[in-house]
GROMACS .gro file of C-alpha atoms in nm:
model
  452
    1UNK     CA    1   9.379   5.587   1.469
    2UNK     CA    2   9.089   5.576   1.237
    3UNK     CA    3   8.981   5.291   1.016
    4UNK     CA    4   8.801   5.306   0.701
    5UNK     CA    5   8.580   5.038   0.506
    6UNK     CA    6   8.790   4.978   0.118
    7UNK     CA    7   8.459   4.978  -0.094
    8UNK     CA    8   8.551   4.786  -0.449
    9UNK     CA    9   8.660   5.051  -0.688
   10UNK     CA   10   8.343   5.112  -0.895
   11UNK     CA   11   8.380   5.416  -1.156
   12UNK     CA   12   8.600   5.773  -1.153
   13UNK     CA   13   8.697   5.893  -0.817
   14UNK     CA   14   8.731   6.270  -0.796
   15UNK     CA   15   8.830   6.566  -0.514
   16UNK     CA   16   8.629   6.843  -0.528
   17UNK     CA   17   8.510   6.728  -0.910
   18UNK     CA   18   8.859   6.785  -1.026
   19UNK     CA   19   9.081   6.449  -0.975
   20UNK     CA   20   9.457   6.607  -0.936
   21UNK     CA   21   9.554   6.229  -1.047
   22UNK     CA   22   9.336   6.088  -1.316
   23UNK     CA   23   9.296   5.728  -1.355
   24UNK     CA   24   9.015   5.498  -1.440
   25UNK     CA   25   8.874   5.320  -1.102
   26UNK     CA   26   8.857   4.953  -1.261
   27UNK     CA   27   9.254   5.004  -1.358
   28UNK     CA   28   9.467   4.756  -1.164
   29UNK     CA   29   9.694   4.864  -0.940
   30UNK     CA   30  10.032   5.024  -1.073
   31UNK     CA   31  10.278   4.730  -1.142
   32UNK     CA   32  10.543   4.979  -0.908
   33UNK     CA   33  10.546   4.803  -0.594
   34UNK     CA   34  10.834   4.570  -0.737
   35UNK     CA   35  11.028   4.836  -0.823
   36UNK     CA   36  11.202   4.898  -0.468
   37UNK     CA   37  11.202   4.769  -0.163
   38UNK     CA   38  10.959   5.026   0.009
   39UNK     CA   39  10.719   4.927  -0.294
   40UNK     CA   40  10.748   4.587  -0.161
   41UNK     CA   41  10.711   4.674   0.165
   42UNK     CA   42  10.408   4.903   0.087
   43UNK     CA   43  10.229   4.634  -0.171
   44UNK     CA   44  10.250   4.398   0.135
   45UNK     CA   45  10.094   4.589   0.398
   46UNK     CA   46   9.862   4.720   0.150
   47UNK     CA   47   9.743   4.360   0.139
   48UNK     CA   48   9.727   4.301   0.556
   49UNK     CA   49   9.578   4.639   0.593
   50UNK     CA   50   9.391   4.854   0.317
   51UNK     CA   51   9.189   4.995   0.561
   52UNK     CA   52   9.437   5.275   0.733
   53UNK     CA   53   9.439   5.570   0.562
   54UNK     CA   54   9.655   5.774   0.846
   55UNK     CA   55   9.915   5.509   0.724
   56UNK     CA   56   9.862   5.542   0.372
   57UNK     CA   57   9.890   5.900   0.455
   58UNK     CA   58  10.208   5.897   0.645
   59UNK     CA   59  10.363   5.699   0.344
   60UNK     CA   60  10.266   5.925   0.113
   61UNK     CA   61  10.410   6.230   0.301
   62UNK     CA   62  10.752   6.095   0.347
   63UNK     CA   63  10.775   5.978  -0.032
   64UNK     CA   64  10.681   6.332  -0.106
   65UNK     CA   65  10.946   6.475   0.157
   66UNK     CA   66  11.222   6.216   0.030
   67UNK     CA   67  11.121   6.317  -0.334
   68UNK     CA   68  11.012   5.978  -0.435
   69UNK     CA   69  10.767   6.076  -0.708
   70UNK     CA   70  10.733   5.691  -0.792
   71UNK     CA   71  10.655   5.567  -0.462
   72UNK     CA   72  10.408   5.902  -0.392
   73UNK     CA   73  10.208   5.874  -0.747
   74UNK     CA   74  10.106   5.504  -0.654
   75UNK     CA   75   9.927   5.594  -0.269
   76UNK     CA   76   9.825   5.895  -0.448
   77UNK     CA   77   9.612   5.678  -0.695
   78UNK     CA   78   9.537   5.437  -0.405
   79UNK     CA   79   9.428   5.752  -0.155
   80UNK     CA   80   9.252   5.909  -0.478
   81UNK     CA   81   9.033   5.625  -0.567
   82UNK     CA   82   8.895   5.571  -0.216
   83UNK     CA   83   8.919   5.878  -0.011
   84UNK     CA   84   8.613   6.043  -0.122
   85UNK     CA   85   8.542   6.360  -0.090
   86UNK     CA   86   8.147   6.306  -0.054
   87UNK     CA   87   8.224   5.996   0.118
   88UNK     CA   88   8.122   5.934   0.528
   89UNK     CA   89   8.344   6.180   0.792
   90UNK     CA   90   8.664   5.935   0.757
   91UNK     CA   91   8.676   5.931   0.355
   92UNK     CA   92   8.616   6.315   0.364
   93UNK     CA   93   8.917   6.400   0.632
   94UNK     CA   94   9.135   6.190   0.458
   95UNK     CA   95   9.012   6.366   0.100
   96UNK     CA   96   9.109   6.698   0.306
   97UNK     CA   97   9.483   6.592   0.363
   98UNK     CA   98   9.501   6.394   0.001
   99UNK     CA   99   9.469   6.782  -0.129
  100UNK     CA  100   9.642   6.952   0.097
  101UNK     CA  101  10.003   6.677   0.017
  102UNK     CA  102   9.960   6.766  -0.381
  103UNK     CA  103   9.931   7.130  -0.217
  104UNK     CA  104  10.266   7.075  -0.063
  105UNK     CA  105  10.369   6.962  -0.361
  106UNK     CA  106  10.369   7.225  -0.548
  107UNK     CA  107  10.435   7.525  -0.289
  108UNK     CA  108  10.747   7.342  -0.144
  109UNK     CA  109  10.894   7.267  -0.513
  110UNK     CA  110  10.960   6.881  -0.352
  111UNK     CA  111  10.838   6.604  -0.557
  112UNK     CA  112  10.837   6.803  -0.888
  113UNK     CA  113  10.658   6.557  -1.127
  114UNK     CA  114  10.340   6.557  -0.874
  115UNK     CA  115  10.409   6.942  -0.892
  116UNK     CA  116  10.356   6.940  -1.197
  117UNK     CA  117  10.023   6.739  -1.182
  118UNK     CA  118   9.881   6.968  -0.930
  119UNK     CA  119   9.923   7.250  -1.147
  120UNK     CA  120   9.800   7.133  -1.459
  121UNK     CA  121   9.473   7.000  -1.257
  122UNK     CA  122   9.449   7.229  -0.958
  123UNK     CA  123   9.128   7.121  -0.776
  124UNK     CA  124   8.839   7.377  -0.730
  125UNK     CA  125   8.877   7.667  -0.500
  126UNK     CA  126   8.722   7.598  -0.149
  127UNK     CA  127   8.394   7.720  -0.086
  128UNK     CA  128   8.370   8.024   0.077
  129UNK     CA  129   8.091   8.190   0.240
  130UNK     CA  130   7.984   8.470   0.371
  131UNK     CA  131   7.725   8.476   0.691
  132UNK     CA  132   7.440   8.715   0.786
  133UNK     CA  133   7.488   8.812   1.141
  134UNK     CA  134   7.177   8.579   1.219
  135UNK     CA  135   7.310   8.301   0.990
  136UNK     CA  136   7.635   8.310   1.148
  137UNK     CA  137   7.497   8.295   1.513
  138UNK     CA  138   7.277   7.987   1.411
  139UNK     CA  139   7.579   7.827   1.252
  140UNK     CA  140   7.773   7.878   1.521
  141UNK     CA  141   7.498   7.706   1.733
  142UNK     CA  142   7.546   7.406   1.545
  143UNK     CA  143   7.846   7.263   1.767
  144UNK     CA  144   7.985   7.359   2.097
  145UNK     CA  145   8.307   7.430   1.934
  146UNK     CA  146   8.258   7.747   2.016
  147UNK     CA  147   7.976   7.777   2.252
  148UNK     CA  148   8.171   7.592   2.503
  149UNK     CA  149   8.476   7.864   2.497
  150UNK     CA  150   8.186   8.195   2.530
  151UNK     CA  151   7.984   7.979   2.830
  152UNK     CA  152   8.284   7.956   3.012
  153UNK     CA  153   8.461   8.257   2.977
  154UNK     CA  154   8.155   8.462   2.993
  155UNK     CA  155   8.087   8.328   3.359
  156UNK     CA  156   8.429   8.370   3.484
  157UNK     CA  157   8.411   8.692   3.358
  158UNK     CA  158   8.051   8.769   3.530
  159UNK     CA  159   8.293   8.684   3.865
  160UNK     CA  160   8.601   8.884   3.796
  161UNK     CA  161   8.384   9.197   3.746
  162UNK     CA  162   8.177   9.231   4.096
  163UNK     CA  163   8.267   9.501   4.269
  164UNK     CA  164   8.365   9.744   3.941
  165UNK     CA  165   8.144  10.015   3.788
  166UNK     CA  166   8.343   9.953   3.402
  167UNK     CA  167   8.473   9.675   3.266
  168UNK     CA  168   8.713   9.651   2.966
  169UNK     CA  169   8.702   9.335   2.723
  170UNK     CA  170   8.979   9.236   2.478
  171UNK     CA  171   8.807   9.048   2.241
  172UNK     CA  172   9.114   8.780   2.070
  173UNK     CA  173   8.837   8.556   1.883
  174UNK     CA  174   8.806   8.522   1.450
  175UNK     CA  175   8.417   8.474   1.589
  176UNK     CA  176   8.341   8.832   1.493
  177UNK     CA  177   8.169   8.914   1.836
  178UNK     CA  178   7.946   8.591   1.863
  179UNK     CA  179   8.061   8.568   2.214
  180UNK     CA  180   7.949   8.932   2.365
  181UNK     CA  181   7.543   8.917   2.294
  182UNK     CA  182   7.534   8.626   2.551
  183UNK     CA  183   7.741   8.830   2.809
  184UNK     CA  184   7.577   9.167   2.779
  185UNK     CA  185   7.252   8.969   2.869
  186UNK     CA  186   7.397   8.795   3.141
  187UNK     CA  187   7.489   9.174   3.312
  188UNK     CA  188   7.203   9.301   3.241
  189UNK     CA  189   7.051   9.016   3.451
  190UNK     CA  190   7.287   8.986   3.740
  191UNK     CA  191   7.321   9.325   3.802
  192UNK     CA  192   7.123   9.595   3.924
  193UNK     CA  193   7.305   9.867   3.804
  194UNK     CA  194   7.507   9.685   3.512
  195UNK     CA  195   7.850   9.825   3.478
  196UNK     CA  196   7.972   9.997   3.189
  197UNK     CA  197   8.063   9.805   2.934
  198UNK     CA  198   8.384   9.875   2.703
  199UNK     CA  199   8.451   9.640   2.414
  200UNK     CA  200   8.777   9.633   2.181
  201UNK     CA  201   8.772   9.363   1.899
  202UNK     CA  202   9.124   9.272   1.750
  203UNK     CA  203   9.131   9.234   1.388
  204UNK     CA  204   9.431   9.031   1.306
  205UNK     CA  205   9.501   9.146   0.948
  206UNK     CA  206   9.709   8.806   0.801
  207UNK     CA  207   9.389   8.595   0.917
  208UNK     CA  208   9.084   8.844   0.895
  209UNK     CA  209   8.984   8.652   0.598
  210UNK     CA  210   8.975   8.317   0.760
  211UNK     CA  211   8.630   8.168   0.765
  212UNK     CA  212   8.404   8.215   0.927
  213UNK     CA  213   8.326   8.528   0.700
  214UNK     CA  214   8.046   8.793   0.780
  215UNK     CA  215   7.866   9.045   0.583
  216UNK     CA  216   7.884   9.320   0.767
  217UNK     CA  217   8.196   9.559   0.880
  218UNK     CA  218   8.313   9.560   1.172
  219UNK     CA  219   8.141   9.934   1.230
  220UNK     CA  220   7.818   9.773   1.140
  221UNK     CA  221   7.878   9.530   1.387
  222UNK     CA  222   7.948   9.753   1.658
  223UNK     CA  223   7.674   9.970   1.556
  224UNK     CA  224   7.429   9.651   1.661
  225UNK     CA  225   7.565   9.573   1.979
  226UNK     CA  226   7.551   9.932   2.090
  227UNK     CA  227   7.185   9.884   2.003
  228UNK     CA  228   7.119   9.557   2.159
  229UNK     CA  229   7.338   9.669   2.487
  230UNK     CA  230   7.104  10.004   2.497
  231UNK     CA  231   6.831   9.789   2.440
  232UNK     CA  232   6.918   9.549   2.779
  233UNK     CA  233   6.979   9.918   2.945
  234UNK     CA  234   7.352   9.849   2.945
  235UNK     CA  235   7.603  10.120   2.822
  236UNK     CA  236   7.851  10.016   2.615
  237UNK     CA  237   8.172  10.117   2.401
  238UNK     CA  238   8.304   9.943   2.113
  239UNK     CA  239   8.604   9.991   1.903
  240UNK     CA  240   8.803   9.766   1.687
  241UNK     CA  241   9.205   9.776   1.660
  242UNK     CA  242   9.414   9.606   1.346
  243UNK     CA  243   9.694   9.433   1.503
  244UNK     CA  244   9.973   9.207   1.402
  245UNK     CA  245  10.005   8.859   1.525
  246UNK     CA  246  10.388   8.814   1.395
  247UNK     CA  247  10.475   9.085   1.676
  248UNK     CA  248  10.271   8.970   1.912
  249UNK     CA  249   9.994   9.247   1.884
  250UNK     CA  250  10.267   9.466   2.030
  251UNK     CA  251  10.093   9.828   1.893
  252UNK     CA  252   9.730   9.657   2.054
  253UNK     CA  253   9.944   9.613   2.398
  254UNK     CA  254  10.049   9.973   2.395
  255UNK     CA  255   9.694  10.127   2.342
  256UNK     CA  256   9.609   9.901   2.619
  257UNK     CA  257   9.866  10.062   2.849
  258UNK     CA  258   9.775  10.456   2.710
  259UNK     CA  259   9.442  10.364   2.815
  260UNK     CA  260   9.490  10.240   3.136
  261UNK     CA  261   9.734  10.542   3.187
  262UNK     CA  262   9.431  10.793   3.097
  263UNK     CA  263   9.198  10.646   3.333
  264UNK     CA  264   9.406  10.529   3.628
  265UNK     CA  265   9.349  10.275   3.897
  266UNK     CA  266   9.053  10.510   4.045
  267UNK     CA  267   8.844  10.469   3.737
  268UNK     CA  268   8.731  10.092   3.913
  269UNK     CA  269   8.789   9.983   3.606
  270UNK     CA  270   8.856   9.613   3.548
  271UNK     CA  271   9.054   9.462   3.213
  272UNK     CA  272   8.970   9.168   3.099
  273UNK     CA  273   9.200   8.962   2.834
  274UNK     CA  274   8.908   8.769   2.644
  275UNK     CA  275   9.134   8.491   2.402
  276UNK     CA  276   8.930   8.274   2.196
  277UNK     CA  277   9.132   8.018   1.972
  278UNK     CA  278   9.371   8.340   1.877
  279UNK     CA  279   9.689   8.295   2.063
  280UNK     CA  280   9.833   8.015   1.885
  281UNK     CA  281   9.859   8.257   1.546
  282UNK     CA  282  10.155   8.414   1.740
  283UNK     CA  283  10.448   8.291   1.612
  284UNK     CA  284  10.640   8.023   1.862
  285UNK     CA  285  10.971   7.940   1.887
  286UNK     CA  286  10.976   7.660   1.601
  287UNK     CA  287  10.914   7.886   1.384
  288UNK     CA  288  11.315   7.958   1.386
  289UNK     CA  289  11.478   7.716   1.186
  290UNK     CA  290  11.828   7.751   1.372
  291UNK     CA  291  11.748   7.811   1.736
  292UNK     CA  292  12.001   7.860   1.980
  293UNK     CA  293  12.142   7.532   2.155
  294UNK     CA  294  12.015   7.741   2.467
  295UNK     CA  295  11.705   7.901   2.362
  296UNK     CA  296  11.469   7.970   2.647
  297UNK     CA  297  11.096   7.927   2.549
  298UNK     CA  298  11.066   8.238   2.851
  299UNK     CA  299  11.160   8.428   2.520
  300UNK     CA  300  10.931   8.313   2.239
  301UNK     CA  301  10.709   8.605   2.127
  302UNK     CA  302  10.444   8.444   2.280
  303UNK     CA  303  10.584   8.419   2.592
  304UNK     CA  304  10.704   8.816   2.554
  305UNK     CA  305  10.334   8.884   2.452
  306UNK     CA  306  10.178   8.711   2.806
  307UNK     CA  307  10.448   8.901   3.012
  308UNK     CA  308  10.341   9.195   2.848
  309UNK     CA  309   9.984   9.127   2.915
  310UNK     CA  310  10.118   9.055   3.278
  311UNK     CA  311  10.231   9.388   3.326
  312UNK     CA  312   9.887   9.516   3.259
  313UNK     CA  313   9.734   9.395   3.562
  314UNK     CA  314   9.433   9.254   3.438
  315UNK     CA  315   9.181   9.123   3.609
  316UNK     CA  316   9.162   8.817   3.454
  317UNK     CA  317   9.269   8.648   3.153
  318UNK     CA  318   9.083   8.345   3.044
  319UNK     CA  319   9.194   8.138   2.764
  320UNK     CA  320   9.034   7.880   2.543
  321UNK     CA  321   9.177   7.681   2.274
  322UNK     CA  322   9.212   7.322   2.096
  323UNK     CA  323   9.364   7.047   2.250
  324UNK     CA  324   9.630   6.992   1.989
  325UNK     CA  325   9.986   7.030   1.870
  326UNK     CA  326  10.073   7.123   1.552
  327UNK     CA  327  10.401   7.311   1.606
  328UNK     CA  328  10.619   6.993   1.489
  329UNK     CA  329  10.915   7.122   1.281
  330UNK     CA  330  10.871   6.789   1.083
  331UNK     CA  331  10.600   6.797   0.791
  332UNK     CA  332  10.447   6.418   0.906
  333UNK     CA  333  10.462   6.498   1.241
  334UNK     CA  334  10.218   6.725   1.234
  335UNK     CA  335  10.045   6.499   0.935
  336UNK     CA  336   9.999   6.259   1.213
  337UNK     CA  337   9.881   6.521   1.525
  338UNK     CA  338   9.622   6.655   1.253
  339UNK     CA  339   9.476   6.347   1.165
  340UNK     CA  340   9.421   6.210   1.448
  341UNK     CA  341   9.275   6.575   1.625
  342UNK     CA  342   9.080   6.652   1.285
  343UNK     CA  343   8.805   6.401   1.280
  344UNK     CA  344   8.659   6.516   1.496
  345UNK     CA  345   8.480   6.781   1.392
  346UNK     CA  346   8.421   6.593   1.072
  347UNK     CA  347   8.287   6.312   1.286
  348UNK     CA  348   8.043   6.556   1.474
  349UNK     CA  349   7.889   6.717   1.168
  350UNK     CA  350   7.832   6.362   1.071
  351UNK     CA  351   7.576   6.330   1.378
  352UNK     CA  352   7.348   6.656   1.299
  353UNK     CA  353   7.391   6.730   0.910
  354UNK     CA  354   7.287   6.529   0.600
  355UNK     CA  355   7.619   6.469   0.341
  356UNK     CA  356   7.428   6.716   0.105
  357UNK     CA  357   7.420   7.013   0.334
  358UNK     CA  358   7.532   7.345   0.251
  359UNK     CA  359   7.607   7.443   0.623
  360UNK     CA  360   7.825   7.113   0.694
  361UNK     CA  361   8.002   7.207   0.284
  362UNK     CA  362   8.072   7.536   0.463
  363UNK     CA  363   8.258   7.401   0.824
  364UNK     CA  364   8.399   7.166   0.654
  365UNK     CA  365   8.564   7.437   0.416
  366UNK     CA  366   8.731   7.584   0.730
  367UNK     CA  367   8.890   7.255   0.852
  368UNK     CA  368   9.017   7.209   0.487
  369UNK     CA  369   9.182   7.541   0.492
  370UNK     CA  370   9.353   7.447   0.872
  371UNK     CA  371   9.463   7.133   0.712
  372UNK     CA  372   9.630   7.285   0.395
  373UNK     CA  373   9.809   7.537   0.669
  374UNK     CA  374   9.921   7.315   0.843
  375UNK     CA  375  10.070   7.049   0.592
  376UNK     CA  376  10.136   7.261   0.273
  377UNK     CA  377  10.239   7.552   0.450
  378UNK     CA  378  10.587   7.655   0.595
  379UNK     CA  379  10.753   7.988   0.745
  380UNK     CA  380  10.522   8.264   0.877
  381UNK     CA  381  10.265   8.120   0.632
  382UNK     CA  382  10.191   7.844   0.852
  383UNK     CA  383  10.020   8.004   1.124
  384UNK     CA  384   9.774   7.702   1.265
  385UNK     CA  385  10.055   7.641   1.546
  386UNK     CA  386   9.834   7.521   1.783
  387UNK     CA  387   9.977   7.428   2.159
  388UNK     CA  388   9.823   7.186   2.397
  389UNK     CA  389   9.737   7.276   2.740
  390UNK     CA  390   9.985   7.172   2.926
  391UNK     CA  391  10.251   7.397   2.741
  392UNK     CA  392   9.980   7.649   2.792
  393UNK     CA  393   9.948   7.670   3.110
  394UNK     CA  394  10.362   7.663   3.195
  395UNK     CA  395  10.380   7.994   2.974
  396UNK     CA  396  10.133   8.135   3.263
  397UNK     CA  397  10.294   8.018   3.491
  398UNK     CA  398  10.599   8.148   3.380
  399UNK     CA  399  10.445   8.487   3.297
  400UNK     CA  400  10.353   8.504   3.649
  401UNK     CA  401   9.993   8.464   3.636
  402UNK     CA  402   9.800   8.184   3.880
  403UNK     CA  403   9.502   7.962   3.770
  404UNK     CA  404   9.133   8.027   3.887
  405UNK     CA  405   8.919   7.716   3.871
  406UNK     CA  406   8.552   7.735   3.743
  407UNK     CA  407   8.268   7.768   3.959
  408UNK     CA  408   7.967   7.519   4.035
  409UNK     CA  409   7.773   7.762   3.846
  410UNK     CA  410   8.007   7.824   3.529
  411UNK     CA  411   8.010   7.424   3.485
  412UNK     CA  412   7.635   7.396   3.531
  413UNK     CA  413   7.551   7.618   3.225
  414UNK     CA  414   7.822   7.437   3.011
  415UNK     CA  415   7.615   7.082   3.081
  416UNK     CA  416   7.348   7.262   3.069
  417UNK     CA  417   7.429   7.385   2.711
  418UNK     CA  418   7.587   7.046   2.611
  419UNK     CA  419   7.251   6.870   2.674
  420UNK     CA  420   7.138   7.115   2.371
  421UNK     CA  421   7.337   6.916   2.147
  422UNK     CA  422   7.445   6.569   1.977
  423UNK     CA  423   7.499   6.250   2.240
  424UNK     CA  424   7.905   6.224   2.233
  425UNK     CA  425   7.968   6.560   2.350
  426UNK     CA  426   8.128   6.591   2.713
  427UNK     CA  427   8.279   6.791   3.008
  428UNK     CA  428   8.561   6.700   3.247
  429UNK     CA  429   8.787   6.857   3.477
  430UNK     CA  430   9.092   6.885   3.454
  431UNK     CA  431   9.276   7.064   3.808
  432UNK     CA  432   9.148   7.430   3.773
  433UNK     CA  433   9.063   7.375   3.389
  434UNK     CA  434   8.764   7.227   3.161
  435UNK     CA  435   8.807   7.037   2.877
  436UNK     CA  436   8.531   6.984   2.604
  437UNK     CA  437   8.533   6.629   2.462
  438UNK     CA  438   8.384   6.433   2.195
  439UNK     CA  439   8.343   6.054   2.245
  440UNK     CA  440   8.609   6.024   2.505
  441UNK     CA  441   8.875   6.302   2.299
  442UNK     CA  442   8.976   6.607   2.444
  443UNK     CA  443   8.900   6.903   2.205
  444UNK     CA  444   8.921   7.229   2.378
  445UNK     CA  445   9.009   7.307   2.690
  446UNK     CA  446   8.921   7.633   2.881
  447UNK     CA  447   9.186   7.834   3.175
  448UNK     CA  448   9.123   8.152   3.388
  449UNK     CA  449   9.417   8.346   3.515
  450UNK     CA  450   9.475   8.620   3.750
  451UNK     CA  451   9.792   8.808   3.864
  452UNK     CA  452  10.002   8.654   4.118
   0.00000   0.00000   0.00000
């Protein structure tokens, strides 16, 4: 739970310079709270405890869900006038999810009066952005968000491949690539004769436009690694392949398996499943509002999709994602998983970038959009249905695949990169896996798997 500071109302309060409920700051509360017993029961704890907005939060969302358009217009005012939206990391996540419930609003058609008032005062669009490739990798550098999935899976992937003369990488990653500069390098120094290297990219077409966004296409950016490869004296192949998440990249899987079928177990060839914070955009078994009393999560289409990679005998599959569950069928549910997983990257950019700063404007876009997904969002449009670990790992398992811990050497260079940034960032092990924390809080966690 997070706690926030009430400052004295001073002035107009606005999201994103466009208040979607606009009242003047020095206005006394709304005389509602007699009105019904929740009122009551909100004024009072209002007075114990102004300073939890995941509460204030929570009550909102179920007014909203319940239709209560009374009860939701007065924490709307309250969350409006001191959930700031160029306030410090706590004020600015709960600014995020004050949007994204007058969002819900009006997509879900509940609550129609604050329907209304969202769209006569829609706030501004979201800023989007679109990176150099240099811009991009230095923004990436700014967290290990990222770096901390492409250390790891880069070094179990420098293991897998000894003893091969080609190696095949799946790319699953919205990172456009960020990930494959660092591991060309690293083949080019471990090995004497580096093997070659064969690179397909998925684009996932229903979340290509997620940020981060780059400049160039996705020919240019082959075009440069072919360049920089050539350049560390490593050959390489690159190709990119639209697939469809809702299927579970079913038409990816079966150019996979033509491929493998051209070049046959002589070619020494070794496939490697690369999945970067993509797998949880395949649809799970929530996402059917009447399942079967006896539905069997062997299955879900995600479950279908790992069997399928199964029966590709790779040679290892590593995969990294957050440490999170959003896949509650229940809209405050998740409300109350994304809260309390989401400040942390607002908390982080808090400890390298100044409040005015375009880069921190531009991550903190992203987590906006993930927080809009995930609360205003229903159906196949909601497709931030992140998993933790745990559920994770019993899918391998299921999908007959065993776990491969980490070497010494894979969780030297993640410390080693870790020192590079903020104090609060930390490693721990977890069985065969790594998790990436921050303060204490698991974030990410990273898995390798092999056939059994």
């Amino acid at each position: 739970m997070i706690r926030f500071t009430h400052t004295p109302p001073s002035s107009h309060q606005t999201m994103n310079n466009q208040s979607p409920i606009t009242v003047p700051r020095r206005r006394p509360w709304p005389g509602l709270f007699a009105s019904s017993s929740s009122s009551k029961a909100l004024g009072t704890w209002l007075g114990e405890d102004a300073n939890c907005m995941e509460h204030l939060l929570v009550h909102c969302a179920n007014a909203i869900e319940s239709n209560d358009a009374t009860l939701a217009q007065q924490i709307l005012w309250v969350l409006n006038n001191i959930a700031t939206p160029d306030g410090d990391s706590n004020q600015r996540l709960a600014s995020a999810f004050l949007r994204a419930l007058v969002t819900r609003a009006a997509n879900i058609g509940s609550c129609k009066i604050l329907a209304a008032i969202s769209t006569a005062a829609t706030p501004s669009s979201l800023t989007t952005h679109s990176f150099s490739l240099m811009d991009l990798a230095a923004f990436v550098d700014l967290t290990p968000w990222h770096r901390f999935g492409f250390t790891t899976a880069n070094a179990a992937i420098l293991d897998a491949i000894e003893g091969y003369s080609a190696l095949h990488v799946v790319d699953f990653s919205l990172m456009h690539c960020m990930q494959i500069p660092t591991l060309i390098d690293a083949i080019a120094t471990r090995f004497e004769f580096p093997p070659l290297l064969k690179l397909t990219t998925v684009v996932v077409a229903a979340v290509k436009h997620a940020p981060p966004m780059l400049e160039l296409s996705y020919e240019e950016l082959g075009a440069k690694l072919v360049n920089f490869a050539r350049s560390k004296n490593v050959s390489m192949e690159f190709r990119f392949v639209e697939s469809c998440y809702t299927h579970g990249f079913s038409n990816l899987i079966q150019e996979i398996r033509v491929q493998n079928l051209i070049y046959g177990p002589e070619s020494k060839e070794a496939l490697i499943l690369n999945c970067h914070m993509m797998l949880h955009y395949i649809p799970e078994e929530t996402l059917n509002p009447n399942p079967s009393p006896n539905f069997d999560m062997s299955s879900s289409t995600r479950s279908m999709f790992l069997k399928e990679i199964r029966s590709l005998e790779p040679a290892i599959v590593i995969l990294v994602d957050e440490e999170a569950d959003f896949t509650a069928s229940k809209m405050v549910s998740r409300l109350r998983s994304a809260f309390n997983y989401l400040w942390i990257p607002y908390d982080s950019m808090d400890s390298i970038l100044p409040r005015n700063s375009k880069q921190r404007e531009w991550y903190e876009a992203g987590i906006c959009r993930k927080i809009e997904n995930v609360i205003a969002e229903e159906g196949i449009e909601r497709v931030e249905r992140l998993e933790p670990k745990t559920r994770w790992v019993q899918r391998m398992v299921n999908s007959k695949f065993r776990g491969v811990g980490f070497g010494d050497d894979a969780v030297s260079e993640v410390k080693t990169m870790l020192d590079e940034h903020a104090a609060g960032w930390g490693l721990k092990k977890e069985d065969d896996h790594l998790l990436l924390t921050w303060k204490g809080h698991d974030v990410l966690f990273a898995t390798a798997w092999v056939p059994c």
